[in-house]
mmCIF file of C-alpha atoms in Angstrom:
data_model
loop_
_atom_site.group_PDB
_atom_site.id
_atom_site.type_symbol
_atom_site.label_atom_id
_atom_site.label_comp_id
_atom_site.label_asym_id
_atom_site.label_seq_id
_atom_site.Cartn_x
_atom_site.Cartn_y
_atom_site.Cartn_z
ATOM 1 C CA UNK A 17 42.700 20.494 -50.424
ATOM 2 C CA UNK A 18 41.676 16.891 -50.177
ATOM 3 C CA UNK A 19 43.432 15.015 -47.410
ATOM 4 C CA UNK A 20 44.679 18.175 -45.691
ATOM 5 C CA UNK A 21 43.419 19.414 -42.307
ATOM 6 C CA UNK A 22 42.197 22.998 -42.282
ATOM 7 C CA UNK A 23 43.573 25.035 -39.403
ATOM 8 C CA UNK A 24 41.553 28.189 -38.654
ATOM 9 C CA UNK A 25 43.037 31.424 -37.379
ATOM 10 C CA UNK A 26 44.193 31.321 -33.762
ATOM 11 C CA UNK A 27 41.533 33.723 -32.470
ATOM 12 C CA UNK A 28 38.662 31.707 -33.863
ATOM 13 C CA UNK A 29 40.104 28.466 -32.546
ATOM 14 C CA UNK A 30 40.501 29.841 -28.999
ATOM 15 C CA UNK A 31 36.980 31.222 -28.996
ATOM 16 C CA UNK A 32 35.629 27.867 -30.083
ATOM 17 C CA UNK A 33 37.624 26.006 -27.426
ATOM 18 C CA UNK A 34 36.237 28.252 -24.708
ATOM 19 C CA UNK A 35 32.637 27.749 -25.753
ATOM 20 C CA UNK A 36 32.711 24.006 -26.450
ATOM 21 C CA UNK A 37 35.728 22.624 -24.533
ATOM 22 C CA UNK A 38 36.170 20.101 -27.389
ATOM 23 C CA UNK A 39 38.891 19.483 -29.958
ATOM 24 C CA UNK A 40 38.364 21.899 -32.793
ATOM 25 C CA UNK A 41 37.086 20.387 -36.036
ATOM 26 C CA UNK A 42 35.052 23.186 -37.551
ATOM 27 C CA UNK A 43 34.063 26.746 -36.820
ATOM 28 C CA UNK A 44 30.930 26.879 -34.586
ATOM 29 C CA UNK A 45 28.914 29.727 -33.174
ATOM 30 C CA UNK A 46 27.584 29.665 -29.580
ATOM 31 C CA UNK A 47 23.956 28.914 -30.546
ATOM 32 C CA UNK A 48 25.060 25.716 -32.261
ATOM 33 C CA UNK A 49 26.660 24.392 -29.056
ATOM 34 C CA UNK A 50 23.255 23.741 -27.390
ATOM 35 C CA UNK A 51 22.343 20.029 -27.662
ATOM 36 C CA UNK A 52 19.167 20.512 -29.653
ATOM 37 C CA UNK A 53 18.638 16.776 -30.048
ATOM 38 C CA UNK A 54 18.058 16.580 -26.283
ATOM 39 C CA UNK A 55 15.601 19.483 -26.242
ATOM 40 C CA UNK A 56 12.513 17.245 -25.676
ATOM 41 C CA UNK A 57 14.167 15.801 -22.555
ATOM 42 C CA UNK A 58 15.021 19.255 -21.222
ATOM 43 C CA UNK A 59 11.510 20.471 -21.955
ATOM 44 C CA UNK A 60 9.961 17.451 -20.199
ATOM 45 C CA UNK A 61 12.221 17.961 -17.169
ATOM 46 C CA UNK A 62 11.330 21.650 -17.010
ATOM 47 C CA UNK A 63 7.625 20.868 -17.368
ATOM 48 C CA UNK A 64 7.776 18.189 -14.665
ATOM 49 C CA UNK A 65 9.665 20.414 -12.206
ATOM 50 C CA UNK A 66 7.343 23.323 -12.947
ATOM 51 C CA UNK A 67 4.242 21.174 -12.408
ATOM 52 C CA UNK A 68 5.707 19.494 -9.339
ATOM 53 C CA UNK A 69 6.491 22.861 -7.758
ATOM 54 C CA UNK A 70 2.933 24.101 -8.117
ATOM 55 C CA UNK A 71 1.535 20.742 -7.045
ATOM 56 C CA UNK A 72 3.741 20.738 -3.930
ATOM 57 C CA UNK A 73 2.627 24.293 -3.236
ATOM 58 C CA UNK A 74 -0.992 23.195 -3.547
ATOM 59 C CA UNK A 75 -0.403 20.249 -1.161
ATOM 60 C CA UNK A 76 1.299 22.592 1.301
ATOM 61 C CA UNK A 77 -1.562 25.084 1.177
ATOM 62 C CA UNK A 78 -4.272 22.410 1.457
ATOM 63 C CA UNK A 79 -2.508 20.737 4.385
ATOM 64 C CA UNK A 80 -2.075 24.083 6.081
ATOM 65 C CA UNK A 81 -5.735 24.926 5.551
ATOM 66 C CA UNK A 82 -6.805 21.624 7.142
ATOM 67 C CA UNK A 83 -4.722 22.443 10.233
ATOM 68 C CA UNK A 84 -5.995 26.018 10.485
ATOM 69 C CA UNK A 85 -9.615 24.901 10.117
ATOM 70 C CA UNK A 86 -9.326 22.022 12.583
ATOM 71 C CA UNK A 87 -7.046 23.480 15.244
ATOM 72 C CA UNK A 88 -9.602 25.634 17.120
ATOM 73 C CA UNK A 89 -11.793 22.568 17.635
ATOM 74 C CA UNK A 90 -8.706 20.550 18.532
ATOM 75 C CA UNK A 91 -7.945 23.062 21.284
ATOM 76 C CA UNK A 92 -11.490 22.727 22.597
ATOM 77 C CA UNK A 93 -11.191 18.934 22.466
ATOM 78 C CA UNK A 94 -7.883 18.957 24.364
ATOM 79 C CA UNK A 95 -9.209 21.295 27.067
ATOM 80 C CA UNK A 96 -12.301 19.108 27.525
ATOM 81 C CA UNK A 97 -10.253 15.918 27.784
ATOM 82 C CA UNK A 98 -7.300 17.090 29.882
ATOM 83 C CA UNK A 99 -8.546 20.299 31.494
ATOM 84 C CA UNK A 100 -10.850 21.060 34.390
ATOM 85 C CA UNK A 101 -13.815 23.336 34.966
ATOM 86 C CA UNK A 102 -15.656 22.908 31.648
ATOM 87 C CA UNK A 103 -19.301 21.824 31.724
ATOM 88 C CA UNK A 104 -19.612 21.061 28.008
ATOM 89 C CA UNK A 105 -18.209 22.012 24.601
ATOM 90 C CA UNK A 106 -20.127 25.278 24.378
ATOM 91 C CA UNK A 107 -19.023 26.339 27.845
ATOM 92 C CA UNK A 108 -15.431 25.491 26.910
ATOM 93 C CA UNK A 109 -15.614 27.650 23.779
ATOM 94 C CA UNK A 110 -17.039 30.606 25.737
ATOM 95 C CA UNK A 111 -14.454 30.245 28.507
ATOM 96 C CA UNK A 112 -11.523 30.189 26.103
ATOM 97 C CA UNK A 113 -12.865 33.182 24.197
ATOM 98 C CA UNK A 114 -13.540 35.267 27.311
ATOM 99 C CA UNK A 115 -10.208 34.586 28.981
ATOM 100 C CA UNK A 116 -7.866 34.267 25.992
ATOM 101 C CA UNK A 117 -9.766 35.842 23.049
ATOM 102 C CA UNK A 118 -9.660 34.264 19.589
ATOM 103 C CA UNK A 119 -5.902 33.712 19.852
ATOM 104 C CA UNK A 120 -6.512 31.120 22.559
ATOM 105 C CA UNK A 121 -8.017 28.732 20.008
ATOM 106 C CA UNK A 122 -4.828 28.752 17.920
ATOM 107 C CA UNK A 123 -2.257 28.058 20.641
ATOM 108 C CA UNK A 124 0.168 25.297 19.716
ATOM 109 C CA UNK A 125 -0.721 25.445 16.024
ATOM 110 C CA UNK A 126 2.690 26.407 14.600
ATOM 111 C CA UNK A 127 4.368 23.015 15.057
ATOM 112 C CA UNK A 128 1.552 20.954 13.446
ATOM 113 C CA UNK A 129 1.323 23.571 10.698
ATOM 114 C CA UNK A 130 5.026 23.229 9.930
ATOM 115 C CA UNK A 131 4.980 19.423 9.933
ATOM 116 C CA UNK A 132 1.612 18.610 8.357
ATOM 117 C CA UNK A 133 2.948 18.224 4.801
ATOM 118 C CA UNK A 134 5.725 15.853 5.846
ATOM 119 C CA UNK A 135 3.416 13.904 8.153
ATOM 120 C CA UNK A 136 0.656 13.429 5.576
ATOM 121 C CA UNK A 137 3.164 12.532 2.850
ATOM 122 C CA UNK A 138 4.829 9.885 5.011
ATOM 123 C CA UNK A 139 1.572 8.392 6.319
ATOM 124 C CA UNK A 140 -0.240 8.161 2.983
ATOM 125 C CA UNK A 141 2.934 7.138 1.160
ATOM 126 C CA UNK A 142 3.555 4.356 3.678
ATOM 127 C CA UNK A 143 -0.041 3.179 3.343
ATOM 128 C CA UNK A 144 0.149 3.024 -0.465
ATOM 129 C CA UNK A 145 3.525 1.278 -0.527
ATOM 130 C CA UNK A 146 2.430 -1.213 2.134
ATOM 131 C CA UNK A 147 -0.598 -2.160 0.041
ATOM 132 C CA UNK A 148 1.646 -2.591 -2.981
ATOM 133 C CA UNK A 149 4.128 -4.766 -1.077
ATOM 134 C CA UNK A 150 1.370 -6.959 0.340
ATOM 135 C CA UNK A 151 -0.143 -7.471 -3.114
ATOM 136 C CA UNK A 152 3.273 -8.211 -4.573
ATOM 137 C CA UNK A 153 4.075 -10.717 -1.838
ATOM 138 C CA UNK A 154 0.710 -12.520 -1.843
ATOM 139 C CA UNK A 155 -0.325 -12.366 -5.476
ATOM 140 C CA UNK A 156 2.842 -11.506 -7.388
ATOM 141 C CA UNK A 157 1.285 -8.300 -8.725
ATOM 142 C CA UNK A 158 1.761 -5.032 -6.888
ATOM 143 C CA UNK A 159 -1.087 -3.367 -8.802
ATOM 144 C CA UNK A 160 -3.726 -5.881 -7.778
ATOM 145 C CA UNK A 161 -6.368 -4.387 -5.430
ATOM 146 C CA UNK A 162 -6.017 -5.466 -1.818
ATOM 147 C CA UNK A 163 -8.567 -7.643 -0.076
ATOM 148 C CA UNK A 164 -10.228 -6.446 3.114
ATOM 149 C CA UNK A 165 -7.749 -8.436 5.220
ATOM 150 C CA UNK A 166 -4.810 -6.918 3.342
ATOM 151 C CA UNK A 167 -6.275 -3.438 3.723
ATOM 152 C CA UNK A 168 -6.720 -4.009 7.463
ATOM 153 C CA UNK A 169 -3.097 -5.083 7.837
ATOM 154 C CA UNK A 170 -1.822 -2.098 5.849
ATOM 155 C CA UNK A 171 -3.963 0.278 7.931
ATOM 156 C CA UNK A 172 -2.738 -1.149 11.231
ATOM 157 C CA UNK A 173 0.916 -0.948 10.165
ATOM 158 C CA UNK A 174 0.356 2.648 9.038
ATOM 159 C CA UNK A 175 -1.142 3.539 12.419
ATOM 160 C CA UNK A 176 1.812 1.967 14.213
ATOM 161 C CA UNK A 177 4.314 3.817 12.037
ATOM 162 C CA UNK A 178 2.537 7.164 12.426
ATOM 163 C CA UNK A 179 3.216 7.233 16.176
ATOM 164 C CA UNK A 180 6.948 7.703 15.563
ATOM 165 C CA UNK A 181 6.249 10.997 13.788
ATOM 166 C CA UNK A 182 3.045 12.092 15.453
ATOM 167 C CA UNK A 183 3.795 11.565 19.164
ATOM 168 C CA UNK A 184 6.312 14.454 19.560
ATOM 169 C CA UNK A 185 4.121 16.773 17.458
ATOM 170 C CA UNK A 186 1.040 15.984 19.528
ATOM 171 C CA UNK A 187 2.905 16.328 22.827
ATOM 172 C CA UNK A 188 4.285 19.785 21.989
ATOM 173 C CA UNK A 189 0.901 20.892 20.674
ATOM 174 C CA UNK A 190 -0.935 19.766 23.805
ATOM 175 C CA UNK A 191 1.616 21.279 26.193
ATOM 176 C CA UNK A 192 1.209 24.628 24.454
ATOM 177 C CA UNK A 193 -2.587 24.331 24.322
ATOM 178 C CA UNK A 194 -2.807 23.590 28.051
ATOM 179 C CA UNK A 195 -0.402 26.308 29.111
ATOM 180 C CA UNK A 196 -3.089 28.727 30.269
ATOM 181 C CA UNK A 197 -5.018 26.158 32.277
ATOM 182 C CA UNK A 198 -5.375 26.776 35.990
ATOM 183 C CA UNK A 199 -3.068 24.912 38.327
ATOM 184 C CA UNK A 200 -5.425 22.844 40.441
ATOM 185 C CA UNK A 201 -5.044 23.037 44.177
ATOM 186 C CA UNK A 202 -5.002 19.269 44.405
ATOM 187 C CA UNK A 203 -1.470 19.394 43.059
ATOM 188 C CA UNK A 204 -0.271 22.071 45.483
ATOM 189 C CA UNK A 205 0.419 22.338 49.229
ATOM 190 C CA UNK A 206 1.141 25.600 50.988
ATOM 191 C CA UNK A 207 3.169 25.680 54.161
ATOM 192 C CA UNK A 208 1.155 27.630 56.728
ATOM 193 C CA UNK A 209 2.641 29.583 59.578
ATOM 194 C CA UNK A 210 1.574 27.184 62.269
ATOM 195 C CA UNK A 211 3.610 26.161 65.300
ATOM 196 C CA UNK A 212 4.220 22.553 64.263
ATOM 197 C CA UNK A 213 5.183 23.485 60.702
ATOM 198 C CA UNK A 214 2.648 21.154 59.052
ATOM 199 C CA UNK A 215 1.258 21.756 55.599
ATOM 200 C CA UNK A 216 -2.349 22.598 54.962
ATOM 201 C CA UNK A 217 -3.741 21.252 51.648
ATOM 202 C CA UNK A 218 -5.790 23.722 49.656
ATOM 203 C CA UNK A 219 -9.403 23.096 48.744
ATOM 204 C CA UNK A 220 -10.022 21.871 45.204
ATOM 205 C CA UNK A 221 -12.121 24.981 44.535
ATOM 206 C CA UNK A 222 -9.066 27.221 44.812
ATOM 207 C CA UNK A 223 -7.139 27.821 41.587
ATOM 208 C CA UNK A 224 -4.086 29.844 40.772
ATOM 209 C CA UNK A 225 -2.994 31.116 37.357
ATOM 210 C CA UNK A 226 -0.538 28.756 35.710
ATOM 211 C CA UNK A 227 2.942 29.990 35.010
ATOM 212 C CA UNK A 228 3.836 30.247 31.344
ATOM 213 C CA UNK A 229 6.458 27.528 30.956
ATOM 214 C CA UNK A 230 7.070 27.574 27.190
ATOM 215 C CA UNK A 231 7.714 30.486 24.862
ATOM 216 C CA UNK A 232 7.038 28.451 21.740
ATOM 217 C CA UNK A 233 7.498 25.037 20.076
ATOM 218 C CA UNK A 234 11.314 25.210 19.965
ATOM 219 C CA UNK A 235 11.556 26.237 23.609
ATOM 220 C CA UNK A 236 9.045 23.533 24.553
ATOM 221 C CA UNK A 237 11.090 20.823 22.809
ATOM 222 C CA UNK A 238 14.376 21.972 24.362
ATOM 223 C CA UNK A 239 12.805 22.181 27.828
ATOM 224 C CA UNK A 240 11.386 18.665 27.568
ATOM 225 C CA UNK A 241 14.719 17.291 26.351
ATOM 226 C CA UNK A 242 16.544 18.958 29.238
ATOM 227 C CA UNK A 243 14.139 17.856 31.968
ATOM 228 C CA UNK A 244 12.829 14.516 30.702
ATOM 229 C CA UNK A 245 15.223 13.420 27.983
ATOM 230 C CA UNK A 246 14.325 12.044 24.566
ATOM 231 C CA UNK A 247 11.747 9.689 26.063
ATOM 232 C CA UNK A 248 9.893 12.753 27.337
ATOM 233 C CA UNK A 249 8.900 13.619 23.764
ATOM 234 C CA UNK A 250 7.229 10.212 23.487
ATOM 235 C CA UNK A 251 5.216 10.382 26.687
ATOM 236 C CA UNK A 252 1.774 9.036 25.863
ATOM 237 C CA UNK A 253 3.074 7.127 22.820
ATOM 238 C CA UNK A 254 1.633 3.872 24.171
ATOM 239 C CA UNK A 255 -1.828 5.417 24.412
ATOM 240 C CA UNK A 256 -1.311 6.875 20.947
ATOM 241 C CA UNK A 257 -0.663 3.358 19.602
ATOM 242 C CA UNK A 258 -3.920 2.231 21.204
ATOM 243 C CA UNK A 259 -5.613 5.134 19.439
ATOM 244 C CA UNK A 260 -3.977 5.090 16.013
ATOM 245 C CA UNK A 261 -3.726 1.365 15.207
ATOM 246 C CA UNK A 262 -7.501 0.782 15.367
ATOM 247 C CA UNK A 263 -8.084 4.421 14.429
ATOM 248 C CA UNK A 264 -6.331 4.168 11.068
ATOM 249 C CA UNK A 265 -8.084 0.847 10.443
ATOM 250 C CA UNK A 266 -11.424 2.602 10.902
ATOM 251 C CA UNK A 267 -10.056 5.430 8.766
ATOM 252 C CA UNK A 268 -8.997 3.699 5.567
ATOM 253 C CA UNK A 269 -11.536 0.845 5.492
ATOM 254 C CA UNK A 270 -14.668 3.061 5.711
ATOM 255 C CA UNK A 271 -13.093 5.346 3.130
ATOM 256 C CA UNK A 272 -12.565 2.433 0.736
ATOM 257 C CA UNK A 273 -16.085 1.116 1.262
ATOM 258 C CA UNK A 274 -17.653 4.565 0.836
ATOM 259 C CA UNK A 275 -15.667 5.169 -2.356
ATOM 260 C CA UNK A 276 -16.994 1.884 -3.772
ATOM 261 C CA UNK A 277 -20.552 2.923 -2.901
ATOM 262 C CA UNK A 278 -20.169 6.368 -4.438
ATOM 263 C CA UNK A 279 -18.802 5.108 -7.766
ATOM 264 C CA UNK A 280 -21.431 5.245 -10.514
ATOM 265 C CA UNK A 281 -19.999 1.973 -11.852
ATOM 266 C CA UNK A 282 -17.152 -0.327 -10.932
ATOM 267 C CA UNK A 283 -14.579 1.094 -13.325
ATOM 268 C CA UNK A 284 -15.082 4.864 -13.485
ATOM 269 C CA UNK A 285 -12.999 7.235 -11.394
ATOM 270 C CA UNK A 286 -14.498 9.128 -8.486
ATOM 271 C CA UNK A 287 -15.537 12.742 -8.702
ATOM 272 C CA UNK A 288 -13.512 15.001 -6.353
ATOM 273 C CA UNK A 289 -16.736 15.799 -4.479
ATOM 274 C CA UNK A 290 -17.295 12.105 -3.782
ATOM 275 C CA UNK A 291 -13.713 11.747 -2.569
ATOM 276 C CA UNK A 292 -14.199 14.735 -0.268
ATOM 277 C CA UNK A 293 -17.432 13.287 1.145
ATOM 278 C CA UNK A 294 -16.027 9.776 1.654
ATOM 279 C CA UNK A 295 -12.887 11.132 3.318
ATOM 280 C CA UNK A 296 -14.844 13.391 5.643
ATOM 281 C CA UNK A 297 -17.228 10.643 6.771
ATOM 282 C CA UNK A 298 -14.328 8.235 7.296
ATOM 283 C CA UNK A 299 -12.546 10.843 9.400
ATOM 284 C CA UNK A 300 -15.587 11.414 11.603
ATOM 285 C CA UNK A 301 -16.059 7.665 12.134
ATOM 286 C CA UNK A 302 -12.394 7.174 12.991
ATOM 287 C CA UNK A 303 -12.142 10.065 15.429
ATOM 288 C CA UNK A 304 -15.351 9.238 17.309
ATOM 289 C CA UNK A 305 -14.333 5.612 17.858
ATOM 290 C CA UNK A 306 -10.829 6.684 18.902
ATOM 291 C CA UNK A 307 -12.057 9.154 21.551
ATOM 292 C CA UNK A 308 -11.529 6.925 24.664
ATOM 293 C CA UNK A 309 -7.882 6.271 23.798
ATOM 294 C CA UNK A 310 -7.509 9.907 22.750
ATOM 295 C CA UNK A 311 -8.646 11.035 26.220
ATOM 296 C CA UNK A 312 -5.974 8.887 27.883
ATOM 297 C CA UNK A 313 -3.323 10.110 25.451
ATOM 298 C CA UNK A 314 -4.223 13.760 25.981
ATOM 299 C CA UNK A 315 -4.113 13.415 29.768
ATOM 300 C CA UNK A 316 -0.747 11.679 29.736
ATOM 301 C CA UNK A 317 0.788 14.230 27.369
ATOM 302 C CA UNK A 318 -0.641 17.204 29.247
ATOM 303 C CA UNK A 319 0.693 15.752 32.509
ATOM 304 C CA UNK A 320 3.830 17.872 32.904
ATOM 305 C CA UNK A 321 6.741 16.673 35.024
ATOM 306 C CA UNK A 322 6.282 19.400 37.653
ATOM 307 C CA UNK A 323 2.655 18.404 38.235
ATOM 308 C CA UNK A 324 2.692 14.715 37.266
ATOM 309 C CA UNK A 325 -0.403 12.809 38.358
ATOM 310 C CA UNK A 326 -0.334 9.676 36.196
ATOM 311 C CA UNK A 327 2.269 6.916 36.326
ATOM 312 C CA UNK A 328 1.195 5.304 33.065
ATOM 313 C CA UNK A 329 -1.704 4.213 30.876
ATOM 314 C CA UNK A 330 -3.357 1.868 33.355
ATOM 315 C CA UNK A 331 -3.015 4.330 36.235
ATOM 316 C CA UNK A 332 -4.498 7.104 34.103
ATOM 317 C CA UNK A 333 -7.480 4.925 33.113
ATOM 318 C CA UNK A 334 -8.161 3.742 36.670
ATOM 319 C CA UNK A 335 -7.691 7.169 38.238
ATOM 320 C CA UNK A 336 -9.883 8.912 35.662
ATOM 321 C CA UNK A 337 -12.633 6.298 36.025
ATOM 322 C CA UNK A 338 -12.681 6.464 39.826
ATOM 323 C CA UNK A 339 -12.880 10.252 39.934
ATOM 324 C CA UNK A 340 -15.113 11.025 36.940
ATOM 325 C CA UNK A 341 -16.828 7.828 35.875
ATOM 326 C CA UNK A 342 -16.993 6.096 32.499
ATOM 327 C CA UNK A 343 -18.334 9.190 30.735
ATOM 328 C CA UNK A 344 -14.925 10.841 31.036
ATOM 329 C CA UNK A 345 -13.614 8.645 28.221
ATOM 330 C CA UNK A 346 -16.095 10.170 25.778
ATOM 331 C CA UNK A 347 -15.268 13.805 26.414
ATOM 332 C CA UNK A 348 -14.819 15.668 23.180
ATOM 333 C CA UNK A 349 -16.451 12.946 21.038
ATOM 334 C CA UNK A 350 -18.841 15.410 19.386
ATOM 335 C CA UNK A 351 -15.999 17.857 18.787
ATOM 336 C CA UNK A 352 -13.930 15.046 17.251
ATOM 337 C CA UNK A 353 -16.783 14.168 14.903
ATOM 338 C CA UNK A 354 -17.170 17.755 13.673
ATOM 339 C CA UNK A 355 -13.413 18.415 13.528
ATOM 340 C CA UNK A 356 -12.585 15.132 11.800
ATOM 341 C CA UNK A 357 -14.762 15.789 8.750
ATOM 342 C CA UNK A 358 -13.066 18.815 7.109
ATOM 343 C CA UNK A 359 -9.553 17.712 8.065
ATOM 344 C CA UNK A 360 -9.919 14.179 6.706
ATOM 345 C CA UNK A 361 -11.854 15.302 3.640
ATOM 346 C CA UNK A 362 -9.017 17.653 2.703
ATOM 347 C CA UNK A 363 -6.325 15.038 3.338
ATOM 348 C CA UNK A 364 -7.990 12.299 1.286
ATOM 349 C CA UNK A 365 -8.756 14.667 -1.583
ATOM 350 C CA UNK A 366 -5.111 15.768 -1.606
ATOM 351 C CA UNK A 367 -3.975 12.142 -1.483
ATOM 352 C CA UNK A 368 -6.131 11.011 -4.414
ATOM 353 C CA UNK A 369 -5.302 14.011 -6.583
ATOM 354 C CA UNK A 370 -1.605 13.524 -5.882
ATOM 355 C CA UNK A 371 -1.850 9.902 -7.060
ATOM 356 C CA UNK A 372 -3.558 11.042 -10.258
ATOM 357 C CA UNK A 373 -0.903 13.708 -10.762
ATOM 358 C CA UNK A 374 2.054 11.349 -10.501
ATOM 359 C CA UNK A 375 0.397 8.605 -12.548
ATOM 360 C CA UNK A 376 0.006 11.051 -15.418
ATOM 361 C CA UNK A 377 3.798 11.071 -16.001
#
């Protein structure tokens, strides 16, 4: 009747209260409880999460592939720069293969492989946001393209920031890569059974197998923290700053210039092949020019506490120059050039495609 409130049977009312948790007004079935008016939002959220998952998986796989492809050459580069007894790159490759088989080229890879996605995301994200902040501060428009001076500043700040993440990763990687190197006799003294009890230094031609200090990345980190403290993980960070600040400048600027040259016109977007080529060439340029600082960094990080030879950056430079000449600072330059191409090409292609992916939403 008009003006009267209809009260349904008790069973129906309880069922409706359980399914809707609202004050009962009319009989409803479960399928009517779903908020159909919000279905487009739910569908968009599901589509975004679904796409993001596969995109993240693609980034993870591409980053992992760049590490797997580049790590064997990185091992050769590290042995050339911080090791002893190698005549050239080819001799280093043959020596590693004969003594350690193929597995020797992949030592120390697990930690960079686990951290590559985070590292690349932070570095490229910081670079993009720094460009946006500089444009916003100078021109009042964050979307305005940066000038060459702005790009240089953003690159240098990115290189400085990257050391905070990259120094511990590089140190653990190098310690594991150098674990099978021979302990040089110049670091050892044996006490001979002579009447006066003096020590007789060994000849530099004598070498003894190195003891395996680390069982893996986790054990390496814990051992360094116990013996050297937190600062031990950042040994060689100063040399890494000298490498990465100019290195990232000569990484992003050549990439930007090459992308401008490879564009068919000023407004069209680049083909993925052009991005891959520009990124690879930029990586080779950056790594070759960074080789002298990379040699110093590798030697400092490979210099374990039990066999420490270098007091710091200056001592490492002077000592290396006196013993091996100026050519020592260019060891591994050719390996860096070859290794830098596929790694950087993959990273820049991933970076550009990720920007296109997120701008599509």
